């Protein structure tokens, strides 16, 4: 079945894409991913506390925030 979905998605089948998104939502994939993103974000911010405050540290913080807040 996964090969069928791969082909359909590759060919731009909107119905197959919707089914996959619905399934991922149904099994909690989005919630799980958002939870993991928060964990990694908090760990990264905590790790940055060991460095002196400067423009580079601030740039890293902003990059981390951008990566987790962007929408597709």
mmCIF file with all atom_site columns, N, CA and C in Angstrom:
data_model
loop_
_atom_site.group_PDB
_atom_site.id
_atom_site.type_symbol
_atom_site.label_atom_id
_atom_site.label_alt_id
_atom_site.label_comp_id
_atom_site.label_asym_id
_atom_site.label_entity_id
_atom_site.label_seq_id
_atom_site.pdbx_PDB_ins_code
_atom_site.Cartn_x
_atom_site.Cartn_y
_atom_site.Cartn_z
_atom_site.occupancy
_atom_site.B_iso_or_equiv
_atom_site.pdbx_formal_charge
_atom_site.auth_seq_id
_atom_site.auth_comp_id
_atom_site.auth_asym_id
_atom_site.auth_atom_id
_atom_site.pdbx_PDB_model_num
ATOM 1   N N  . UNK A 1 1  ? 0.829  -1.199 0.000  1.00 0.00 ? 1  UNK A N  1
ATOM 2   C CA . UNK A 1 1  ? 0.000  0.000  0.000  1.00 0.00 ? 1  UNK A CA 1
ATOM 3   C C  . UNK A 1 1  ? 0.866  1.254  0.000  1.00 0.00 ? 1  UNK A C  1
ATOM 4   N N  . UNK A 1 2  ? 2.008  1.216  0.686  1.00 0.00 ? 2  UNK A N  1
ATOM 5   C CA . UNK A 1 2  ? 2.832  2.422  0.758  1.00 0.00 ? 2  UNK A CA 1
ATOM 6   C C  . UNK A 1 2  ? 3.397  2.798  -0.610 1.00 0.00 ? 2  UNK A C  1
ATOM 7   N N  . UNK A 1 3  ? 3.701  1.797  -1.455 1.00 0.00 ? 3  UNK A N  1
ATOM 8   C CA . UNK A 1 3  ? 4.184  2.112  -2.802 1.00 0.00 ? 3  UNK A CA 1
ATOM 9   C C  . UNK A 1 3  ? 3.105  2.807  -3.620 1.00 0.00 ? 3  UNK A C  1
ATOM 10  N N  . UNK A 1 4  ? 1.872  2.383  -3.427 1.00 0.00 ? 4  UNK A N  1
ATOM 11  C CA . UNK A 1 4  ? 0.752  3.010  -4.136 1.00 0.00 ? 4  UNK A CA 1
ATOM 12  C C  . UNK A 1 4  ? 0.642  4.471  -3.716 1.00 0.00 ? 4  UNK A C  1
ATOM 13  N N  . UNK A 1 5  ? 0.704  4.733  -2.403 1.00 0.00 ? 5  UNK A N  1
ATOM 14  C CA . UNK A 1 5  ? 0.623  6.107  -1.918 1.00 0.00 ? 5  UNK A CA 1
ATOM 15  C C  . UNK A 1 5  ? 1.804  6.926  -2.418 1.00 0.00 ? 5  UNK A C  1
ATOM 16  N N  . UNK A 1 6  ? 2.992  6.346  -2.411 1.00 0.00 ? 6  UNK A N  1
ATOM 17  C CA . UNK A 1 6  ? 4.169  7.065  -2.900 1.00 0.00 ? 6  UNK A CA 1
ATOM 18  C C  . UNK A 1 6  ? 3.968  7.515  -4.340 1.00 0.00 ? 6  UNK A C  1
ATOM 19  N N  . UNK A 1 7  ? 3.482  6.622  -5.169 1.00 0.00 ? 7  UNK A N  1
ATOM 20  C CA . UNK A 1 7  ? 3.242  6.966  -6.574 1.00 0.00 ? 7  UNK A CA 1
ATOM 21  C C  . UNK A 1 7  ? 2.183  8.056  -6.694 1.00 0.00 ? 7  UNK A C  1
ATOM 22  N N  . UNK A 1 8  ? 1.108  7.903  -5.938 1.00 0.00 ? 8  UNK A N  1
ATOM 23  C CA . UNK A 1 8  ? 0.021  8.872  -6.017 1.00 0.00 ? 8  UNK A CA 1
ATOM 24  C C  . UNK A 1 8  ? 0.466  10.254 -5.550 1.00 0.00 ? 8  UNK A C  1
ATOM 25  N N  . UNK A 1 9  ? 1.213  10.297 -4.469 1.00 0.00 ? 9  UNK A N  1
ATOM 26  C CA . UNK A 1 9  ? 1.717  11.576 -3.956 1.00 0.00 ? 9  UNK A CA 1
ATOM 27  C C  . UNK A 1 9  ? 2.682  12.190 -4.961 1.00 0.00 ? 9  UNK A C  1
ATOM 28  N N  . UNK A 1 10 ? 3.576  11.367 -5.490 1.00 0.00 ? 10 UNK A N  1
ATOM 29  C CA . UNK A 1 10 ? 4.552  11.844 -6.480 1.00 0.00 ? 10 UNK A CA 1
ATOM 30  C C  . UNK A 1 10 ? 3.841  12.428 -7.702 1.00 0.00 ? 10 UNK A C  1
ATOM 31  N N  . UNK A 1 11 ? 2.719  11.843 -8.080 1.00 0.00 ? 11 UNK A N  1
ATOM 32  C CA . UNK A 1 11 ? 1.957  12.320 -9.235 1.00 0.00 ? 11 UNK A CA 1
ATOM 33  C C  . UNK A 1 11 ? 0.994  13.453 -8.879 1.00 0.00 ? 11 UNK A C  1
ATOM 34  N N  . UNK A 1 12 ? 1.013  13.886 -7.625 1.00 0.00 ? 12 UNK A N  1
ATOM 35  C CA . UNK A 1 12 ? 0.191  15.029 -7.220 1.00 0.00 ? 12 UNK A CA 1
ATOM 36  C C  . UNK A 1 12 ? -1.264 14.707 -6.938 1.00 0.00 ? 12 UNK A C  1
ATOM 37  N N  . UNK A 1 13 ? -1.547 13.478 -6.559 1.00 0.00 ? 13 UNK A N  1
ATOM 38  C CA . UNK A 1 13 ? -2.920 13.090 -6.250 1.00 0.00 ? 13 UNK A CA 1
ATOM 39  C C  . UNK A 1 13 ? -3.338 13.733 -4.924 1.00 0.00 ? 13 UNK A C  1
ATOM 40  N N  . UNK A 1 14 ? -4.153 14.786 -5.021 1.00 0.00 ? 14 UNK A N  1
ATOM 41  C CA . UNK A 1 14 ? -4.569 15.529 -3.823 1.00 0.00 ? 14 UNK A CA 1
ATOM 42  C C  . UNK A 1 14 ? -5.345 14.672 -2.841 1.00 0.00 ? 14 UNK A C  1
ATOM 43  N N  . UNK A 1 15 ? -6.112 13.728 -3.332 1.00 0.00 ? 15 UNK A N  1
ATOM 44  C CA . UNK A 1 15 ? -6.900 12.861 -2.456 1.00 0.00 ? 15 UNK A CA 1
ATOM 45  C C  . UNK A 1 15 ? -5.979 11.979 -1.605 1.00 0.00 ? 15 UNK A C  1
ATOM 46  N N  . UNK A 1 16 ? -4.928 11.434 -2.208 1.00 0.00 ? 16 UNK A N  1
ATOM 47  C CA . UNK A 1 16 ? -3.979 10.597 -1.466 1.00 0.00 ? 16 UNK A CA 1
ATOM 48  C C  . UNK A 1 16 ? -3.253 11.425 -0.413 1.00 0.00 ? 16 UNK A C  1
ATOM 49  N N  . UNK A 1 17 ? -2.883 12.650 -0.780 1.00 0.00 ? 17 UNK A N  1
ATOM 50  C CA . UNK A 1 17 ? -2.195 13.532 0.163  1.00 0.00 ? 17 UNK A CA 1
ATOM 51  C C  . UNK A 1 17 ? -3.115 13.840 1.344  1.00 0.00 ? 17 UNK A C  1
ATOM 52  N N  . UNK A 1 18 ? -4.373 14.125 1.068  1.00 0.00 ? 18 UNK A N  1
ATOM 53  C CA . UNK A 1 18 ? -5.338 14.406 2.139  1.00 0.00 ? 18 UNK A CA 1
ATOM 54  C C  . UNK A 1 18 ? -5.502 13.191 3.055  1.00 0.00 ? 18 UNK A C  1
ATOM 55  N N  . UNK A 1 19 ? -5.581 11.999 2.477  1.00 0.00 ? 19 UNK A N  1
ATOM 56  C CA . UNK A 1 19 ? -5.717 10.780 3.282  1.00 0.00 ? 19 UNK A CA 1
ATOM 57  C C  . UNK A 1 19 ? -4.515 10.596 4.202  1.00 0.00 ? 19 UNK A C  1
ATOM 58  N N  . UNK A 1 20 ? -3.336 10.865 3.698  1.00 0.00 ? 20 UNK A N  1
ATOM 59  C CA . UNK A 1 20 ? -2.126 10.715 4.510  1.00 0.00 ? 20 UNK A CA 1
ATOM 60  C C  . UNK A 1 20 ? -2.125 11.733 5.648  1.00 0.00 ? 20 UNK A C  1
ATOM 61  N N  . UNK A 1 21 ? -2.461 12.974 5.336  1.00 0.00 ? 21 UNK A N  1
ATOM 62  C CA . UNK A 1 21 ? -2.520 14.014 6.372  1.00 0.00 ? 21 UNK A CA 1
ATOM 63  C C  . UNK A 1 21 ? -3.563 13.659 7.425  1.00 0.00 ? 21 UNK A C  1
ATOM 64  N N  . UNK A 1 22 ? -4.721 13.205 6.993  1.00 0.00 ? 22 UNK A N  1
ATOM 65  C CA . UNK A 1 22 ? -5.767 12.794 7.937  1.00 0.00 ? 22 UNK A CA 1
ATOM 66  C C  . UNK A 1 22 ? -5.290 11.666 8.842  1.00 0.00 ? 22 UNK A C  1
ATOM 67  N N  . UNK A 1 23 ? -4.589 10.696 8.258  1.00 0.00 ? 23 UNK A N  1
ATOM 68  C CA . UNK A 1 23 ? -4.086 9.568  9.048  1.00 0.00 ? 23 UNK A CA 1
ATOM 69  C C  . UNK A 1 23 ? -3.057 10.040 10.082 1.00 0.00 ? 23 UNK A C  1
ATOM 70  N N  . UNK A 1 24 ? -2.138 10.885 9.647  1.00 0.00 ? 24 UNK A N  1
ATOM 71  C CA . UNK A 1 24 ? -1.109 11.385 10.567 1.00 0.00 ? 24 UNK A CA 1
ATOM 72  C C  . UNK A 1 24 ? -1.764 12.138 11.724 1.00 0.00 ? 24 UNK A C  1
ATOM 73  N N  . UNK A 1 25 ? -2.768 12.948 11.421 1.00 0.00 ? 25 UNK A N  1
ATOM 74  C CA . UNK A 1 25 ? -3.498 13.649 12.484 1.00 0.00 ? 25 UNK A CA 1
ATOM 75  C C  . UNK A 1 25 ? -4.231 12.670 13.398 1.00 0.00 ? 25 UNK A C  1
ATOM 76  N N  . UNK A 1 26 ? -4.864 11.677 12.801 1.00 0.00 ? 26 UNK A N  1
ATOM 77  C CA . UNK A 1 26 ? -5.646 10.696 13.564 1.00 0.00 ? 26 UNK A CA 1
ATOM 78  C C  . UNK A 1 26 ? -4.788 9.930  14.572 1.00 0.00 ? 26 UNK A C  1
ATOM 79  N N  . UNK A 1 27 ? -3.582 9.552  14.183 1.00 0.00 ? 27 UNK A N  1
ATOM 80  C CA . UNK A 1 27 ? -2.733 8.756  15.078 1.00 0.00 ? 27 UNK A CA 1
ATOM 81  C C  . UNK A 1 27 ? -1.869 9.624  15.994 1.00 0.00 ? 27 UNK A C  1
ATOM 82  N N  . UNK A 1 28 ? -2.062 10.957 15.933 1.00 0.00 ? 28 UNK A N  1
ATOM 83  C CA . UNK A 1 28 ? -1.356 11.842 16.855 1.00 0.00 ? 28 UNK A CA 1
ATOM 84  C C  . UNK A 1 28 ? 0.033  12.243 16.405 1.00 0.00 ? 28 UNK A C  1
ATOM 85  N N  . UNK A 1 29 ? 0.337  12.060 15.151 1.00 0.00 ? 29 UNK A N  1
ATOM 86  C CA . UNK A 1 29 ? 1.671  12.375 14.644 1.00 0.00 ? 29 UNK A CA 1
ATOM 87  C C  . UNK A 1 29 ? 2.038  13.840 14.757 1.00 0.00 ? 29 UNK A C  1
ATOM 88  N N  . UNK A 1 30 ? 1.084  14.714 14.508 1.00 0.00 ? 30 UNK A N  1
ATOM 89  C CA . UNK A 1 30 ? 1.353  16.151 14.584 1.00 0.00 ? 30 UNK A CA 1
ATOM 90  C C  . UNK A 1 30 ? 1.575  16.566 16.037 1.00 0.00 ? 30 UNK A C  1
ATOM 91  N N  . UNK A 1 31 ? 0.718  16.108 16.930 1.00 0.00 ? 31 UNK A N  1
ATOM 92  C CA . UNK A 1 31 ? 0.876  16.432 18.356 1.00 0.00 ? 31 UNK A CA 1
ATOM 93  C C  . UNK A 1 31 ? 2.202  15.922 18.900 1.00 0.00 ? 31 UNK A C  1
ATOM 94  N N  . UNK A 1 32 ? 2.567  14.703 18.523 1.00 0.00 ? 32 UNK A N  1
ATOM 95  C CA . UNK A 1 32 ? 3.834  14.119 18.977 1.00 0.00 ? 32 UNK A CA 1
ATOM 96  C C  . UNK A 1 32 ? 5.014  14.957 18.475 1.00 0.00 ? 32 UNK A C  1
ATOM 97  N N  . UNK A 1 33 ? 4.962  15.328 17.213 1.00 0.00 ? 33 UNK A N  1
ATOM 98  C CA . UNK A 1 33 ? 6.050  16.106 16.621 1.00 0.00 ? 33 UNK A CA 1
ATOM 99  C C  . UNK A 1 33 ? 6.173  17.464 17.291 1.00 0.00 ? 33 UNK A C  1
ATOM 100 N N  . UNK A 1 34 ? 5.048  18.118 17.549 1.00 0.00 ? 34 UNK A N  1
ATOM 101 C CA . UNK A 1 34 ? 5.089  19.415 18.224 1.00 0.00 ? 34 UNK A CA 1
ATOM 102 C C  . UNK A 1 34 ? 5.650  19.285 19.633 1.00 0.00 ? 34 UNK A C  1
ATOM 103 N N  . UNK A 1 35 ? 5.330  18.209 20.307 1.00 0.00 ? 35 UNK A N  1
ATOM 104 C CA . UNK A 1 35 ? 5.864  17.962 21.645 1.00 0.00 ? 35 UNK A CA 1
ATOM 105 C C  . UNK A 1 35 ? 7.383  17.780 21.604 1.00 0.00 ? 35 UNK A C  1
ATOM 106 N N  . UNK A 1 36 ? 7.859  17.018 20.627 1.00 0.00 ? 36 UNK A N  1
ATOM 107 C CA . UNK A 1 36 ? 9.309  16.796 20.492 1.00 0.00 ? 36 UNK A CA 1
ATOM 108 C C  . UNK A 1 36 ? 10.025 18.085 20.125 1.00 0.00 ? 36 UNK A C  1
ATOM 109 N N  . UNK A 1 37 ? 9.399  18.904 19.266 1.00 0.00 ? 37 UNK A N  1
ATOM 110 C CA . UNK A 1 37 ? 10.000 20.180 18.897 1.00 0.00 ? 37 UNK A CA 1
ATOM 111 C C  . UNK A 1 37 ? 10.194 21.037 20.143 1.00 0.00 ? 37 UNK A C  1
ATOM 112 N N  . UNK A 1 38 ? 9.198  21.076 21.031 1.00 0.00 ? 38 UNK A N  1
ATOM 113 C CA . UNK A 1 38 ? 9.308  21.856 22.260 1.00 0.00 ? 38 UNK A CA 1
ATOM 114 C C  . UNK A 1 38 ? 10.439 21.339 23.141 1.00 0.00 ? 38 UNK A C  1
ATOM 115 N N  . UNK A 1 39 ? 10.568 20.013 23.216 1.00 0.00 ? 39 UNK A N  1
ATOM 116 C CA . UNK A 1 39 ? 11.660 19.423 24.004 1.00 0.00 ? 39 UNK A CA 1
ATOM 117 C C  . UNK A 1 39 ? 13.020 19.856 23.463 1.00 0.00 ? 39 UNK A C  1
ATOM 118 N N  . UNK A 1 40 ? 13.195 19.730 22.158 1.00 0.00 ? 40 UNK A N  1
ATOM 119 C CA . UNK A 1 40 ? 14.474 20.103 21.547 1.00 0.00 ? 40 UNK A CA 1
ATOM 120 C C  . UNK A 1 40 ? 14.731 21.604 21.662 1.00 0.00 ? 40 UNK A C  1
ATOM 121 N N  . UNK A 1 41 ? 13.686 22.397 21.518 1.00 0.00 ? 41 UNK A N  1
ATOM 122 C CA . UNK A 1 41 ? 13.818 23.846 21.672 1.00 0.00 ? 41 UNK A CA 1
ATOM 123 C C  . UNK A 1 41 ? 14.322 24.181 23.074 1.00 0.00 ? 41 UNK A C  1
ATOM 124 N N  . UNK A 1 42 ? 13.665 23.619 24.083 1.00 0.00 ? 42 UNK A N  1
ATOM 125 C CA . UNK A 1 42 ? 14.060 23.894 25.466 1.00 0.00 ? 42 UNK A CA 1
ATOM 126 C C  . UNK A 1 42 ? 15.488 23.437 25.746 1.00 0.00 ? 42 UNK A C  1
ATOM 127 N N  . UNK A 1 43 ? 15.860 22.289 25.215 1.00 0.00 ? 43 UNK A N  1
ATOM 128 C CA . UNK A 1 43 ? 17.226 21.792 25.406 1.00 0.00 ? 43 UNK A CA 1
ATOM 129 C C  . UNK A 1 43 ? 18.242 22.710 24.729 1.00 0.00 ? 43 UNK A C  1
ATOM 130 N N  . UNK A 1 44 ? 17.926 23.178 23.538 1.00 0.00 ? 44 UNK A N  1
ATOM 131 C CA . UNK A 1 44 ? 18.844 24.063 22.813 1.00 0.00 ? 44 UNK A CA 1
ATOM 132 C C  . UNK A 1 44 ? 19.013 25.392 23.550 1.00 0.00 ? 44 UNK A C  1
ATOM 133 N N  . UNK A 1 45 ? 17.916 25.953 24.015 1.00 0.00 ? 45 UNK A N  1
ATOM 134 C CA . UNK A 1 45 ? 17.983 27.215 24.757 1.00 0.00 ? 45 UNK A CA 1
ATOM 135 C C  . UNK A 1 45 ? 18.778 27.025 26.049 1.00 0.00 ? 45 UNK A C  1
ATOM 136 N N  . UNK A 1 46 ? 18.574 25.904 26.697 1.00 0.00 ? 46 UNK A N  1
ATOM 137 C CA . UNK A 1 46 ? 19.323 25.604 27.928 1.00 0.00 ? 46 UNK A CA 1
ATOM 138 C C  . UNK A 1 46 ? 20.815 25.490 27.639 1.00 0.00 ? 46 UNK A C  1
ATOM 139 N N  . UNK A 1 47 ? 21.173 24.823 26.554 1.00 0.00 ? 47 UNK A N  1
ATOM 140 C CA . UNK A 1 47 ? 22.587 24.684 26.175 1.00 0.00 ? 47 UNK A CA 1
ATOM 141 C C  . UNK A 1 47 ? 23.222 26.041 25.872 1.00 0.00 ? 47 UNK A C  1
ATOM 142 N N  . UNK A 1 48 ? 22.458 26.939 25.296 1.00 0.00 ? 48 UNK A N  1
ATOM 143 C CA . UNK A 1 48 ? 22.999 28.259 24.964 1.00 0.00 ? 48 UNK A CA 1
ATOM 144 C C  . UNK A 1 48 ? 23.283 29.100 26.208 1.00 0.00 ? 48 UNK A C  1
ATOM 145 N N  . UNK A 1 49 ? 22.693 28.741 27.328 1.00 0.00 ? 49 UNK A N  1
ATOM 146 C CA . UNK A 1 49 ? 22.929 29.504 28.561 1.00 0.00 ? 49 UNK A CA 1
ATOM 147 C C  . UNK A 1 49 ? 24.386 29.431 29.009 1.00 0.00 ? 49 UNK A C  1
ATOM 148 N N  . UNK A 1 50 ? 25.114 28.439 28.521 1.00 0.00 ? 50 UNK A N  1
ATOM 149 C CA . UNK A 1 50 ? 26.514 28.265 28.911 1.00 0.00 ? 50 UNK A CA 1
ATOM 150 C C  . UNK A 1 50 ? 27.449 29.219 28.168 1.00 0.00 ? 50 UNK A C  1
ATOM 151 N N  . UNK A 1 51 ? 26.926 29.943 27.210 1.00 0.00 ? 51 UNK A N  1
ATOM 152 C CA . UNK A 1 51 ? 27.732 30.868 26.419 1.00 0.00 ? 51 UNK A CA 1
ATOM 153 C C  . UNK A 1 51 ? 27.413 32.303 26.805 1.00 0.00 ? 51 UNK A C  1
ATOM 154 N N  . UNK A 1 52 ? 28.409 33.158 26.620 1.00 0.00 ? 52 UNK A N  1
ATOM 155 C CA . UNK A 1 52 ? 28.199 34.566 26.956 1.00 0.00 ? 52 UNK A CA 1
ATOM 156 C C  . UNK A 1 52 ? 27.167 35.189 26.015 1.00 0.00 ? 52 UNK A C  1
ATOM 157 N N  . UNK A 1 53 ? 26.475 36.188 26.541 1.00 0.00 ? 53 UNK A N  1
ATOM 158 C CA . UNK A 1 53 ? 25.487 36.887 25.725 1.00 0.00 ? 53 UNK A CA 1
ATOM 159 C C  . UNK A 1 53 ? 26.214 37.744 24.688 1.00 0.00 ? 53 UNK A C  1
ATOM 160 N N  . UNK A 1 54 ? 25.861 37.524 23.438 1.00 0.00 ? 54 UNK A N  1
ATOM 161 C CA . UNK A 1 54 ? 26.407 38.339 22.357 1.00 0.00 ? 54 UNK A CA 1
ATOM 162 C C  . UNK A 1 54 ? 25.522 38.169 21.119 1.00 0.00 ? 54 UNK A C  1
ATOM 163 N N  . UNK A 1 55 ? 25.886 38.834 20.039 1.00 0.00 ? 55 UNK A N  1
ATOM 164 C CA . UNK A 1 55 ? 25.053 38.808 18.838 1.00 0.00 ? 55 UNK A CA 1
ATOM 165 C C  . UNK A 1 55 ? 24.971 37.410 18.225 1.00 0.00 ? 55 UNK A C  1
ATOM 166 N N  . UNK A 1 56 ? 26.007 36.599 18.384 1.00 0.00 ? 56 UNK A N  1
ATOM 167 C CA . UNK A 1 56 ? 25.997 35.246 17.820 1.00 0.00 ? 56 UNK A CA 1
ATOM 168 C C  . UNK A 1 56 ? 25.018 34.343 18.567 1.00 0.00 ? 56 UNK A C  1
ATOM 169 N N  . UNK A 1 57 ? 25.048 34.454 19.881 1.00 0.00 ? 57 UNK A N  1
ATOM 170 C CA . UNK A 1 57 ? 24.107 33.686 20.697 1.00 0.00 ? 57 UNK A CA 1
ATOM 171 C C  . UNK A 1 57 ? 22.677 34.103 20.381 1.00 0.00 ? 57 UNK A C  1
ATOM 172 N N  . UNK A 1 58 ? 22.454 35.398 20.252 1.00 0.00 ? 58 UNK A N  1
ATOM 173 C CA . UNK A 1 58 ? 21.119 35.896 19.931 1.00 0.00 ? 58 UNK A CA 1
ATOM 174 C C  . UNK A 1 58 ? 20.678 35.420 18.547 1.00 0.00 ? 58 UNK A C  1
ATOM 175 N N  . UNK A 1 59 ? 21.598 35.366 17.607 1.00 0.00 ? 59 UNK A N  1
ATOM 176 C CA . UNK A 1 59 ? 21.287 34.874 16.263 1.00 0.00 ? 59 UNK A CA 1
ATOM 177 C C  . UNK A 1 59 ? 20.889 33.403 16.301 1.00 0.00 ? 59 UNK A C  1
ATOM 178 N N  . UNK A 1 60 ? 21.590 32.613 17.095 1.00 0.00 ? 60 UNK A N  1
ATOM 179 C CA . UNK A 1 60 ? 21.238 31.199 17.237 1.00 0.00 ? 60 UNK A CA 1
ATOM 180 C C  . UNK A 1 60 ? 19.850 31.040 17.846 1.00 0.00 ? 60 UNK A C  1
ATOM 181 N N  . UNK A 1 61 ? 19.551 31.830 18.857 1.00 0.00 ? 61 UNK A N  1
ATOM 182 C CA . UNK A 1 61 ? 18.221 31.779 19.470 1.00 0.00 ? 61 UNK A CA 1
ATOM 183 C C  . UNK A 1 61 ? 17.140 32.115 18.440 1.00 0.00 ? 61 UNK A C  1
ATOM 184 N N  . UNK A 1 62 ? 17.394 33.165 17.657 1.00 0.00 ? 62 UNK A N  1
ATOM 185 C CA . UNK A 1 62 ? 16.426 33.572 16.641 1.00 0.00 ? 62 UNK A CA 1
ATOM 186 C C  . UNK A 1 62 ? 16.265 32.503 15.567 1.00 0.00 ? 62 UNK A C  1
ATOM 187 N N  . UNK A 1 63 ? 17.346 31.849 15.198 1.00 0.00 ? 63 UNK A N  1
ATOM 188 C CA . UNK A 1 63 ? 17.274 30.778 14.208 1.00 0.00 ? 63 UNK A CA 1
ATOM 189 C C  . UNK A 1 63 ? 16.445 29.617 14.740 1.00 0.00 ? 63 UNK A C  1
ATOM 190 N N  . UNK A 1 64 ? 16.664 29.250 15.977 1.00 0.00 ? 64 UNK A N  1
ATOM 191 C CA . UNK A 1 64 ? 15.897 28.159 16.598 1.00 0.00 ? 64 UNK A CA 1
ATOM 192 C C  . UNK A 1 64 ? 14.406 28.514 16.601 1.00 0.00 ? 64 UNK A C  1
ATOM 193 N N  . UNK A 1 65 ? 14.096 29.734 17.007 1.00 0.00 ? 65 UNK A N  1
ATOM 194 C CA . UNK A 1 65 ? 12.693 30.169 17.034 1.00 0.00 ? 65 UNK A CA 1
ATOM 195 C C  . UNK A 1 65 ? 12.084 30.138 15.638 1.00 0.00 ? 65 UNK A C  1
ATOM 196 N N  . UNK A 1 66 ? 12.841 30.603 14.658 1.00 0.00 ? 66 UNK A N  1
ATOM 197 C CA . UNK A 1 66 ? 12.339 30.618 13.287 1.00 0.00 ? 66 UNK A CA 1
ATOM 198 C C  . UNK A 1 66 ? 12.020 29.204 12.806 1.00 0.00 ? 66 UNK A C  1
ATOM 199 N N  . UNK A 1 67 ? 12.924 28.285 13.055 1.00 0.00 ? 67 UNK A N  1
ATOM 200 C CA . UNK A 1 67 ? 12.752 26.913 12.573 1.00 0.00 ? 67 UNK A CA 1
ATOM 201 C C  . UNK A 1 67 ? 11.509 26.256 13.169 1.00 0.00 ? 67 UNK A C  1
ATOM 202 N N  . UNK A 1 68 ? 11.245 26.497 14.441 1.00 0.00 ? 68 UNK A N  1
ATOM 203 C CA . UNK A 1 68 ? 10.091 25.818 15.046 1.00 0.00 ? 68 UNK A CA 1
ATOM 204 C C  . UNK A 1 68 ? 8.774  26.549 14.805 1.00 0.00 ? 68 UNK A C  1
ATOM 205 N N  . UNK A 1 69 ? 8.835  27.827 14.427 1.00 0.00 ? 69 UNK A N  1
ATOM 206 C CA . UNK A 1 69 ? 7.591  28.575 14.242 1.00 0.00 ? 69 UNK A CA 1
ATOM 207 C C  . UNK A 1 69 ? 7.155  28.696 12.797 1.00 0.00 ? 69 UNK A C  1
ATOM 208 N N  . UNK A 1 70 ? 7.990  28.313 11.860 1.00 0.00 ? 70 UNK A N  1
ATOM 209 C CA . UNK A 1 70 ? 7.636  28.495 10.445 1.00 0.00 ? 70 UNK A CA 1
ATOM 210 C C  . UNK A 1 70 ? 6.480  27.577 10.061 1.00 0.00 ? 70 UNK A C  1
ATOM 211 N N  . UNK A 1 71 ? 5.757  27.998 9.089  1.00 0.00 ? 71 UNK A N  1
ATOM 212 C CA . UNK A 1 71 ? 4.621  27.227 8.570  1.00 0.00 ? 71 UNK A CA 1
ATOM 213 C C  . UNK A 1 71 ? 4.865  26.912 7.111  1.00 0.00 ? 71 UNK A C  1
ATOM 214 N N  . UNK A 1 72 ? 4.349  25.783 6.703  1.00 0.00 ? 72 UNK A N  1
ATOM 215 C CA . UNK A 1 72 ? 4.511  25.382 5.296  1.00 0.00 ? 72 UNK A CA 1
ATOM 216 C C  . UNK A 1 72 ? 3.241  25.597 4.546  1.00 0.00 ? 72 UNK A C  1
#
